[in-house]
Amino acid sequence: MKKRLLYSFSCFALAALLSSCGGNKGGASSKTGIPYADKNNKTYSSFAVASKYKRAPGPGLIPIEGGVLVVGGSAIEVAGVEPNIYNYKRQVTVPSFYMDETEVSNTDWLEYLHWIRTSYPEDREYYYNELPDTLVWRRALSYNEPYVDNYLRHPAYRDYPVVGVSWEQASRFCEWRTSQANEYILRQKGILTDYKTLAASNKTGGGNTTTGATAAARPDKPFNTDAYLNGQYDDKGKNAPKDYNAKAGASVGAAGGRGGNATPTRNATLEDGVIMQPYRLPTEAEWEYAALGLIGNTEYENISQNKIYPWNGLGVSSAAKKTRGLVQANFKRAPGDYMGVGGSLNDKADLTAPVQYYAPNDFGLYNMAGNVNEWVNDVYRTGTFTDAEAFNPYRGNQFQDKQLADAANGKIALDKYGKPIKENAYSGKKLTWAEKQALAKRADSISKSPDPKAMVTSYQADERGYRDRQNKLLNEEGVSLVNDKSRVYKGGSWNDMAYWLNPATRRFLQQDEASAEVGFRCAMTMLGAPEISTAGKRNFKQVKAKPFNPKR
């Protein structure tokens, strides 16, 4: 298989995200000529610009350079199946993004459970709600009880994909992972209290003579990215960004250093470029694009060979010399044949296989066919790709805002775990200041008893059913099998025939249900230019603006 990997990243390729968030040393505005603030320039301006930002994926992710995709274009035509239901073909564009190299494993989920148990030792409900449903292995006429007891926790399955996880649980895992990864970055850089100081403080139970940070002074709830960005998580380390906007005589705090002339510090912001984008489930279009992996067959916009599966060729067997004849994914070859013949096991797996097994596709992603199906973010509709936008198509938008606890000071409401409380968005456009203040005052009354005279009651925040003109999946009574909680999963599993390994196939399950055949992997939005690697490619020369010289 021809490989054309865009990058080679380790699991913790954080160098770019750990870059400095200081001011633009020596830089100046190209429109006003005023120099930007930094430690050497506090005279002209308090406006600082990040100068050392360099894009990189978060832990476990691989960059996927986007482009044109014919959704459903790789689908196998099946007699008797209406094309519009499973494989409607339409050309769309998928922007560049990041995706997990592997499916989320049992070890990854056990780390999540460990965090819950140690962070909230008395909250048994929280821990219970995030436990996978291990009973998905149970069958009336199959002896699967050993998997019920062992599959999640036993070391024999530590690198196997987690299953029994609902779409809702997977989404909450993404939220937790976002805050954990961001906290690690900020503590490693010393923007938050660094781990060494934390350990010393926890041992003594008191302050550290160098920084003055105390365990009591830090927040009593775990780190949350949204709360931190809104200034509601106050923990500043020795390398916290300088606050050039602070008024003279402002409190320096623990991270300000020694001496009365030290510059006060602040929380990092999005403008500093050190906070990662949220982990999330991939959209259906992103997943299909990444699974197909046509970048290995593309040169100068010409696709030399299309694919039915994430590998080249019409069949499922490997043509490589060392693995010739072995099937290239974990799936059911025929009814009752899950792993081949004893003494010559073909796919080397009876149920699931390790998440980093078989050859990766041309993007470097493992198990994009077989092993377990994978949740994607989309709400299921039979006609999604006839109706969705041609750029970054997605069905499932339910627009929400962070609920305000103190409108006057911009404080958001946090739940008992320190996470923002969400509510349906009240408007699809920026409100005037007067409208925003009026809305804040009567938000409760609008949510409980909609006021027909309110300026925002006509806004539709839930777009899951937008342009939902067809839904042909009905039960015997003629009732629709699909609703706004039906979520797409893709990819085929250890219990599926080869047809479902095709990236264009799609099925659905209710978002609060789980299966022994469904797992997931995370994705992340890529910001900025879509091109990942410019080496050896033709490009227009980018000319930097010349700094303004007031003395000329």
Coordinates of C-alpha atoms in Angstrom, one line a residue:
M1 CA 0.0 0.0 0.0
K2 CA 1.4 3.4 -1.0
K3 CA 1.9 5.6 2.0
R4 CA 1.8 9.4 1.9
L5 CA 1.7 10.5 5.5
L6 CA 1.6 14.2 6.0
Y7 CA 3.4 14.3 9.4
S8 CA 4.9 12.0 11.9
F9 CA 3.8 12.9 15.4
S10 CA 4.4 11.2 18.7
C11 CA 1.4 10.7 21.0
F12 CA 2.3 13.9 22.9
A13 CA 3.4 16.2 20.1
L14 CA 2.8 19.3 22.2
A15 CA 5.8 21.4 21.3
A16 CA 3.8 23.9 19.3
L17 CA 1.0 24.2 21.8
L18 CA 3.6 24.8 24.6
S19 CA 5.0 27.7 22.7
S20 CA 5.3 31.2 24.3
C21 CA 2.2 33.3 24.7
G22 CA 4.1 36.5 25.3
G23 CA 3.9 39.7 23.3
N24 CA 5.2 40.2 19.8
K25 CA 8.7 41.3 20.6
G26 CA 9.6 44.2 18.4
G27 CA 6.3 44.1 16.5
A28 CA 4.1 47.0 15.8
S29 CA 0.6 47.6 14.4
S30 CA 0.6 47.9 10.6
K31 CA -2.5 50.2 10.8
T32 CA -1.6 52.6 13.6
G33 CA 2.2 52.2 13.9
I34 CA 2.0 51.7 17.6
P35 CA 4.4 49.0 19.0
Y36 CA 2.8 46.0 20.6
A37 CA 3.4 45.5 24.3
D38 CA 6.0 43.1 25.6
K39 CA 8.4 43.0 28.6
N40 CA 10.7 45.4 26.8
N41 CA 8.0 47.8 25.7
K42 CA 5.4 49.1 28.2
T43 CA 5.5 52.7 27.0
Y44 CA 3.3 52.9 24.0
S45 CA 0.5 50.3 24.3
S46 CA -0.9 47.6 26.5
F47 CA -2.0 45.5 23.5
A48 CA 0.0 42.3 23.1
V49 CA 0.1 40.0 20.1
A50 CA 1.2 36.3 20.3
S51 CA 4.3 35.9 18.1
K52 CA 5.4 32.3 18.5
Y53 CA 2.2 30.4 17.8
K54 CA 2.7 27.3 15.7
R55 CA -0.1 24.9 15.0
A56 CA 0.1 21.3 16.2
P57 CA -2.4 18.5 17.0
G58 CA -3.3 17.5 20.6
P59 CA -2.2 14.2 22.1
G60 CA -3.2 11.2 20.1
L61 CA -4.3 13.1 17.0
I62 CA -3.1 13.0 13.4
P63 CA -3.6 15.9 10.9
I64 CA -6.0 15.2 8.1
E65 CA -5.7 17.6 5.1
G66 CA -9.2 18.2 3.8
G67 CA -10.5 18.5 0.3
V68 CA -13.2 17.4 -2.0
L69 CA -15.1 14.2 -1.2
V70 CA -17.9 12.5 -3.1
V71 CA -20.0 11.3 -0.1
G72 CA -21.3 7.8 -0.9
G73 CA -19.0 7.6 -3.9
S74 CA -17.2 4.5 -2.7
A75 CA -20.4 2.6 -1.8
I76 CA -21.1 -0.9 -3.1
E77 CA -24.3 -1.1 -5.0
V78 CA -26.6 -3.7 -3.4
A79 CA -29.6 -5.1 -5.3
G80 CA -32.9 -4.3 -3.7
V81 CA -31.5 -1.4 -1.6
E82 CA -32.8 2.1 -2.6
P83 CA -29.6 4.2 -3.4
N84 CA -31.0 7.3 -1.6
I85 CA -31.1 5.5 1.7
Y86 CA -27.5 4.4 2.0
N87 CA -25.3 5.8 -0.7
Y88 CA -26.6 9.0 -2.2
K89 CA -23.6 10.5 -4.1
R90 CA -22.8 14.2 -3.8
Q91 CA -19.6 16.2 -4.0
V92 CA -18.8 18.2 -0.8
T93 CA -15.7 19.8 0.7
V94 CA -14.3 18.7 4.1
P95 CA -12.0 21.2 5.7
S96 CA -8.8 20.1 7.3
F97 CA -9.1 18.6 10.8
Y98 CA -7.4 16.3 13.3
M99 CA -8.5 12.8 14.1
D100 CA -7.4 10.1 16.7
E101 CA -4.8 7.7 15.3
T102 CA -6.7 4.8 17.0
E103 CA -10.0 4.1 18.6
V104 CA -10.4 5.0 22.2
S105 CA -9.2 2.0 24.2
N106 CA -10.2 0.4 27.5
T107 CA -7.1 1.9 29.2
D108 CA -8.2 5.4 28.0
W109 CA -11.6 4.9 29.5
L110 CA -10.2 3.5 32.8
E111 CA -8.1 6.6 33.1
Y112 CA -11.4 8.6 32.8
L113 CA -13.0 6.5 35.5
H114 CA -9.9 6.9 37.7
W115 CA -10.1 10.7 37.4
I116 CA -13.8 10.6 38.4
R117 CA -13.1 8.4 41.4
T118 CA -10.2 10.5 42.7
S119 CA -11.7 13.9 41.9
Y120 CA -15.2 13.1 43.3
P121 CA -14.7 10.1 45.7
E122 CA -18.1 10.6 47.3
D123 CA -20.1 11.0 44.1
R124 CA -21.0 7.4 43.2
E125 CA -23.7 8.5 40.7
Y126 CA -21.1 10.4 38.5
Y127 CA -18.9 7.3 38.5
Y128 CA -21.8 4.9 37.8
N129 CA -23.2 7.1 34.9
E130 CA -19.8 6.9 33.1
L131 CA -19.3 3.1 33.5
P132 CA -19.7 1.4 30.1
D133 CA -22.5 -1.1 29.8
T134 CA -20.6 -4.3 30.1
L135 CA -23.9 -6.3 29.7
V136 CA -23.8 -5.6 26.0
W137 CA -21.7 -8.8 25.8
R138 CA -24.5 -10.9 27.3
R139 CA -26.4 -13.2 24.9
A140 CA -29.2 -15.7 25.7
L141 CA -27.6 -18.5 23.7
S142 CA -23.9 -17.6 24.0
Y143 CA -21.4 -18.1 26.8
N144 CA -20.1 -14.5 26.9
E145 CA -20.1 -14.0 30.7
P146 CA -16.3 -13.9 30.8
Y147 CA -16.4 -10.7 28.6
V148 CA -19.0 -9.1 30.8
D149 CA -16.6 -9.5 33.8
N150 CA -13.2 -9.0 32.2
Y151 CA -13.3 -7.1 28.9
L152 CA -13.2 -3.6 30.3
R153 CA -10.8 -4.1 33.2
H154 CA -8.5 -7.1 32.6
P155 CA -5.0 -6.2 31.4
A156 CA -5.4 -8.8 28.6
Y157 CA -7.8 -6.2 26.9
R158 CA -6.1 -3.0 27.9
D159 CA -5.3 -2.0 24.3
Y160 CA -8.6 -3.1 22.9
P161 CA -11.4 -0.6 21.9
V162 CA -13.8 0.3 24.6
V163 CA -17.4 -0.7 23.9
G164 CA -20.7 -0.5 25.7
V165 CA -20.3 3.3 25.5
S166 CA -23.2 5.4 24.4
W167 CA -23.0 8.5 22.1
E168 CA -23.7 10.6 25.2
Q169 CA -20.9 9.1 27.2
A170 CA -18.5 9.4 24.3
S171 CA -19.3 13.1 24.0
R172 CA -18.7 13.7 27.7
F173 CA -15.4 11.9 27.4
C174 CA -14.4 14.4 24.7
E175 CA -15.3 17.3 27.1
W176 CA -13.2 15.7 29.9
R177 CA -10.3 15.0 27.6
T178 CA -10.3 18.7 26.4
S179 CA -9.9 20.1 29.9
Q180 CA -7.3 17.4 30.9
A181 CA -5.1 18.1 27.9
N182 CA -5.3 21.8 28.3
E183 CA -4.5 21.7 32.0
Y184 CA -1.5 19.5 31.3
I185 CA -0.2 22.1 28.7
L186 CA -0.8 25.0 31.1
R187 CA 0.9 23.3 34.1
Q188 CA 3.8 22.1 32.0
K189 CA 4.4 25.7 30.9
G190 CA 3.9 27.1 34.4
I191 CA 1.0 29.2 33.2
L192 CA -1.0 27.3 35.9
T193 CA 0.8 26.2 39.1
D194 CA 3.3 23.6 37.8
Y195 CA 3.2 20.0 38.9
K196 CA 6.3 20.2 41.0
T197 CA 4.9 23.1 43.1
L198 CA 1.6 21.3 43.3
A199 CA 3.3 18.1 44.6
A200 CA 5.2 20.1 47.2
S201 CA 2.2 22.0 48.3
N202 CA 0.1 18.8 48.7
K203 CA 2.9 17.3 50.8
T204 CA 3.1 20.2 53.2
G205 CA -0.4 21.3 53.0
G206 CA 0.8 24.9 53.0
G207 CA 2.5 27.5 50.9
N208 CA 5.7 27.3 48.8
T209 CA 8.3 29.9 49.7
T210 CA 9.2 30.6 46.1
T211 CA 5.8 31.3 44.6
G212 CA 3.6 31.9 47.6
A213 CA 1.0 29.5 46.1
T214 CA -1.0 27.6 48.6
A215 CA -3.3 24.7 48.2
A216 CA -6.1 26.7 49.8
A217 CA -5.7 29.5 47.3
R218 CA -6.3 27.3 44.3
P219 CA -9.7 26.4 43.0
D220 CA -11.5 23.6 44.9
K221 CA -12.9 22.1 41.7
P222 CA -11.0 20.4 38.8
F223 CA -9.8 22.5 35.9
N224 CA -12.4 23.3 33.2
T225 CA -11.3 25.0 30.0
D226 CA -14.4 27.2 29.6
A227 CA -14.4 28.3 33.2
Y228 CA -10.7 29.1 32.9
L229 CA -11.1 31.2 29.7
N230 CA -13.9 33.1 31.4
G231 CA -11.7 34.0 34.4
Q232 CA -13.5 31.7 36.8
Y233 CA -10.6 29.4 37.5
D234 CA -7.9 31.5 39.3
D235 CA -4.6 29.7 39.4
K236 CA -1.6 31.6 38.1
G237 CA 1.8 29.9 37.8
K238 CA 5.2 31.5 37.7
N239 CA 5.0 31.8 33.9
A240 CA 1.5 33.1 33.6
P241 CA 1.2 35.8 30.9
K242 CA 1.9 39.4 31.9
D243 CA -1.1 41.7 32.2
Y244 CA 0.0 44.9 30.6
N245 CA -3.5 46.3 31.0
A246 CA -3.4 46.1 34.8
K247 CA -3.6 49.5 36.6
A248 CA -0.7 50.8 38.6
G249 CA -0.7 49.4 42.1
A250 CA -2.7 46.3 41.1
S251 CA -2.1 43.1 43.1
V252 CA 0.8 41.1 41.7
G253 CA -0.3 37.7 43.1
A254 CA 1.7 34.5 43.6
A255 CA 3.1 34.4 40.1
G256 CA 4.2 38.0 39.9
G257 CA 7.6 37.3 41.3
R258 CA 9.5 39.3 43.9
G259 CA 9.6 43.0 44.3
G260 CA 7.0 45.7 44.1
N261 CA 7.5 46.6 40.5
A262 CA 6.7 43.2 39.0
T263 CA 4.0 43.2 36.3
P264 CA 0.8 41.5 37.3
T265 CA -0.2 38.3 35.6
R266 CA -3.4 37.1 34.0
N267 CA -5.0 33.9 32.7
A268 CA -4.1 32.7 29.2
T269 CA -6.6 33.6 26.5
L270 CA -7.5 32.2 23.1
E271 CA -5.5 35.1 21.6
D272 CA -2.3 33.6 23.3
G273 CA -2.6 30.5 21.2
V274 CA -1.9 27.9 23.9
I275 CA -5.5 26.7 24.5
M276 CA -6.4 23.7 22.3
Q277 CA -9.7 23.5 20.4
P278 CA -12.2 21.0 22.0
Y279 CA -12.0 17.3 21.4
R280 CA -15.2 16.1 19.9
L281 CA -16.7 13.3 17.8
P282 CA -16.0 13.6 14.1
T283 CA -18.8 14.6 11.7
E284 CA -20.0 11.9 9.3
A285 CA -18.4 13.6 6.4
E286 CA -15.1 13.9 8.2
W287 CA -15.1 10.3 9.2
E288 CA -15.9 9.0 5.7
Y289 CA -13.2 11.3 4.2
A290 CA -10.6 10.2 6.7
A291 CA -11.5 6.5 6.4
L292 CA -11.3 6.5 2.6
G293 CA -7.8 8.1 2.6
L294 CA -7.6 9.0 -1.0
I295 CA -4.6 11.2 -0.4
G296 CA -2.3 8.2 -1.1
N297 CA -3.8 7.9 -4.6
T298 CA -3.8 11.6 -5.4
E299 CA -1.2 13.7 -7.3
Y300 CA -1.8 17.2 -8.7
E301 CA -5.5 16.9 -8.0
N302 CA -5.7 13.6 -10.0
I303 CA -7.0 10.5 -8.2
S304 CA -5.3 7.6 -9.8
Q305 CA -7.4 4.9 -8.2
N306 CA -10.6 5.0 -6.2
K307 CA -11.3 2.7 -3.2
I308 CA -14.0 0.6 -1.8
Y309 CA -12.3 0.1 1.5
P310 CA -9.6 2.1 3.4
W311 CA -7.0 0.2 1.3
N312 CA -6.5 -0.2 -2.4
G313 CA -8.0 -3.0 -4.4
L314 CA -11.4 -4.7 -4.7
G315 CA -10.8 -7.4 -2.2
V316 CA -10.2 -7.6 1.6
S317 CA -7.0 -9.6 1.5
S318 CA -3.5 -8.2 1.6
A319 CA -1.3 -8.3 -1.5
A320 CA 1.9 -7.4 0.4
K321 CA 4.5 -10.2 0.3
K322 CA 4.8 -10.6 4.1
T323 CA 1.1 -10.6 4.8
R324 CA -0.2 -12.0 1.5
G325 CA -3.6 -13.6 1.9
L326 CA -4.4 -12.2 5.3
V327 CA -7.5 -10.1 5.6
Q328 CA -6.8 -6.4 6.3
A329 CA -9.4 -5.8 9.0
N330 CA -11.3 -7.5 11.8
F331 CA -14.7 -8.6 10.5
K332 CA -16.8 -11.7 10.0
R333 CA -15.8 -13.3 6.7
A334 CA -18.9 -15.6 6.5
P335 CA -21.8 -16.5 8.8
G336 CA -20.1 -18.2 11.8
D337 CA -16.5 -17.5 10.7
Y338 CA -15.1 -14.9 13.1
M339 CA -11.4 -15.7 12.9
G340 CA -10.5 -18.4 10.5
V341 CA -9.2 -21.9 11.0
G342 CA -7.3 -23.1 14.0
G343 CA -3.5 -23.2 13.3
S344 CA -3.9 -20.5 10.6
L345 CA -6.1 -17.8 12.1
N346 CA -6.7 -15.2 9.5
D347 CA -7.6 -11.9 11.1
K348 CA -6.0 -12.9 14.4
A349 CA -9.1 -11.8 16.4
D350 CA -12.2 -13.6 17.7
L351 CA -14.0 -10.5 19.0
T352 CA -12.2 -7.2 18.9
A353 CA -8.5 -6.7 18.2
P354 CA -6.0 -4.2 19.6
V355 CA -6.6 -0.6 18.5
Q356 CA -3.2 -0.4 16.8
Y357 CA -3.3 -3.5 14.7
Y358 CA -3.5 -4.2 11.0
A359 CA -1.9 -1.7 8.5
P360 CA -3.0 2.0 8.9
N361 CA -4.6 3.7 5.9
D362 CA -2.9 6.4 3.9
F363 CA -3.6 9.1 6.5
G364 CA -2.0 6.9 9.2
L365 CA -5.3 5.9 10.9
Y366 CA -5.8 2.4 12.3
N367 CA -8.9 0.3 12.1
M368 CA -11.0 2.7 10.0
A369 CA -12.7 -0.5 8.8
G370 CA -13.8 -3.4 11.1
N371 CA -12.9 -4.0 14.7
V372 CA -15.7 -1.8 16.1
N373 CA -18.1 0.6 14.4
E374 CA -17.6 4.2 15.5
W375 CA -19.9 6.9 16.7
V376 CA -19.9 10.1 14.7
N377 CA -21.5 13.4 15.7
D378 CA -24.4 13.5 13.2
V379 CA -28.1 13.0 13.8
Y380 CA -29.3 10.3 11.4
R381 CA -31.5 11.1 8.5
T382 CA -31.9 9.1 5.2
G383 CA -31.6 12.3 3.2
T384 CA -28.8 14.2 5.0
F385 CA -26.5 14.5 2.0
T386 CA -29.3 15.7 -0.3
D387 CA -30.0 18.6 2.1
A388 CA -26.8 19.5 3.9
E389 CA -24.4 22.2 3.0
A390 CA -21.7 21.5 0.4
F391 CA -19.0 22.8 2.7
N392 CA -18.4 20.8 5.9
P393 CA -21.8 19.1 5.8
Y394 CA -23.3 18.2 9.2
R395 CA -26.7 17.5 10.7
G396 CA -27.2 17.8 14.4
N397 CA -26.8 21.5 15.3
Q398 CA -28.5 22.4 18.5
F399 CA -27.1 25.9 19.2
Q400 CA -26.5 26.6 22.8
D401 CA -25.1 29.4 25.0
K402 CA -23.4 29.3 28.3
Q403 CA -26.0 30.2 31.0
L404 CA -25.1 33.5 32.8
A405 CA -25.0 33.5 36.6
D406 CA -24.0 37.2 36.8
A407 CA -24.8 39.2 33.6
A408 CA -23.4 42.4 34.9
N409 CA -19.9 40.8 35.4
G410 CA -20.1 38.3 32.6
K411 CA -19.9 35.3 35.0
I412 CA -21.2 32.0 33.6
A413 CA -23.2 29.5 35.6
L414 CA -21.2 26.4 36.6
D415 CA -22.6 23.1 37.8
K416 CA -21.4 21.2 40.8
Y417 CA -18.5 19.8 38.8
G418 CA -17.3 23.2 37.7
K419 CA -18.6 22.8 34.1
P420 CA -20.6 25.4 32.3
I421 CA -24.4 25.0 32.3
K422 CA -25.7 25.2 28.7
E423 CA -29.1 26.6 27.5
N424 CA -30.7 27.0 24.1
A425 CA -29.4 30.0 22.2
Y426 CA -31.8 32.9 22.2
S427 CA -30.7 34.6 19.0
G428 CA -28.9 33.8 15.7
K429 CA -27.3 37.2 15.6
K430 CA -25.4 39.6 17.8
L431 CA -27.9 41.5 20.0
T432 CA -27.6 45.1 20.8
W433 CA -26.3 45.9 24.3
A434 CA -29.8 46.9 25.5
E435 CA -31.3 43.7 24.1
K436 CA -28.7 41.6 25.8
Q437 CA -29.3 43.2 29.2
A438 CA -33.0 42.9 28.8
L439 CA -32.6 39.3 27.8
A440 CA -30.4 38.5 30.8
K441 CA -33.1 39.9 33.2
R442 CA -35.9 37.9 31.8
A443 CA -34.1 34.8 30.7
D444 CA -35.8 32.7 33.4
S445 CA -39.3 33.9 32.5
I446 CA -38.7 33.3 28.7
S447 CA -37.5 29.7 29.3
K448 CA -40.4 28.9 31.6
S449 CA -43.2 30.7 29.8
P450 CA -42.3 32.1 26.4
D451 CA -43.3 35.7 25.9
P452 CA -44.7 36.3 22.4
K453 CA -43.5 39.9 22.6
A454 CA -39.9 38.9 23.5
M455 CA -37.4 39.8 20.7
V456 CA -35.9 36.4 20.5
T457 CA -38.6 33.8 20.9
S458 CA -38.8 33.2 17.1
Y459 CA -35.2 31.9 16.9
Q460 CA -34.9 28.2 16.3
A461 CA -31.9 26.9 18.3
D462 CA -32.4 23.2 17.4
E463 CA -31.6 22.5 13.8
R464 CA -31.4 18.7 13.9
G465 CA -34.5 18.4 11.7
Y466 CA -33.7 21.3 9.4
R467 CA -34.8 20.5 5.8
D468 CA -35.9 17.1 7.0
R469 CA -38.0 16.4 3.9
Q470 CA -37.7 12.6 3.8
N471 CA -37.5 9.8 6.2
K472 CA -38.3 6.5 4.7
L473 CA -37.3 4.1 7.6
L474 CA -40.6 3.0 9.2
N475 CA -41.6 0.2 11.4
E476 CA -44.5 -2.2 10.6
E477 CA -47.0 0.2 12.0
G478 CA -45.8 3.0 9.8
V479 CA -44.1 4.9 12.6
S480 CA -40.7 6.5 12.0
L481 CA -37.8 4.7 13.5
V482 CA -35.7 7.9 13.4
N483 CA -35.8 10.9 15.7
D484 CA -33.5 13.6 17.0
K485 CA -31.7 11.2 19.2
S486 CA -30.8 8.8 16.4
R487 CA -27.0 9.1 15.9
V488 CA -24.9 7.7 13.0
Y489 CA -22.2 5.1 13.4
K490 CA -19.9 3.8 10.7
G491 CA -17.1 1.5 9.8
G492 CA -18.2 -2.1 10.4
S493 CA -17.2 -4.3 13.3
W494 CA -15.9 -7.7 14.3
N495 CA -19.5 -9.0 14.0
D496 CA -20.2 -7.5 10.5
M497 CA -19.8 -8.8 7.0
A498 CA -17.4 -7.0 4.5
Y499 CA -20.2 -4.8 3.0
W500 CA -20.2 -2.6 6.2
L501 CA -16.4 -2.0 5.9
N502 CA -17.1 0.4 3.1
P503 CA -16.7 4.0 4.5
A504 CA -19.9 5.2 2.8
T505 CA -22.2 2.8 4.7
R506 CA -24.2 4.3 7.6
R507 CA -26.4 3.0 10.3
F508 CA -27.9 4.5 13.5
L509 CA -28.5 3.9 17.1
Q510 CA -30.2 6.0 19.8
Q511 CA -27.7 8.2 21.5
D512 CA -28.3 6.8 25.0
E513 CA -27.9 3.2 23.8
A514 CA -24.7 1.1 23.6
S515 CA -23.5 -2.0 21.8
A516 CA -20.6 -4.5 22.0
E517 CA -19.9 -3.6 18.3
V518 CA -19.7 0.2 18.7
G519 CA -16.8 2.3 20.0
F520 CA -15.5 5.7 19.0
R521 CA -12.5 8.0 18.3
C522 CA -12.2 11.8 18.8
A523 CA -11.5 14.6 16.3
M524 CA -10.5 18.2 16.6
T525 CA -11.1 21.3 14.4
M526 CA -8.0 22.6 12.7
L527 CA -7.8 26.4 12.6
G528 CA -6.0 28.5 10.0
A529 CA -4.7 27.5 6.6
P530 CA -6.0 24.1 5.4
E531 CA -2.7 23.1 3.8
I532 CA -0.7 21.0 6.3
S533 CA 2.7 20.5 4.6
T534 CA 4.0 23.0 2.0
A535 CA 7.3 21.2 1.4
G536 CA 8.0 20.8 -2.3
K537 CA 4.7 22.5 -3.3
R538 CA 4.2 25.6 -5.3
N539 CA 3.1 28.6 -3.3
F540 CA 2.6 32.3 -3.7
K541 CA 5.2 34.3 -1.9
Q542 CA 3.9 35.9 1.3
V543 CA 5.2 39.4 1.8
K544 CA 5.3 40.7 5.4
A545 CA 4.2 44.3 6.0
K546 CA 7.0 46.7 6.7
P547 CA 7.0 48.3 10.2
F548 CA 5.9 51.9 10.3
N549 CA 8.7 54.4 10.9
P550 CA 7.4 57.7 12.4
K551 CA 10.7 59.5 11.9
R552 CA 10.9 59.0 8.1

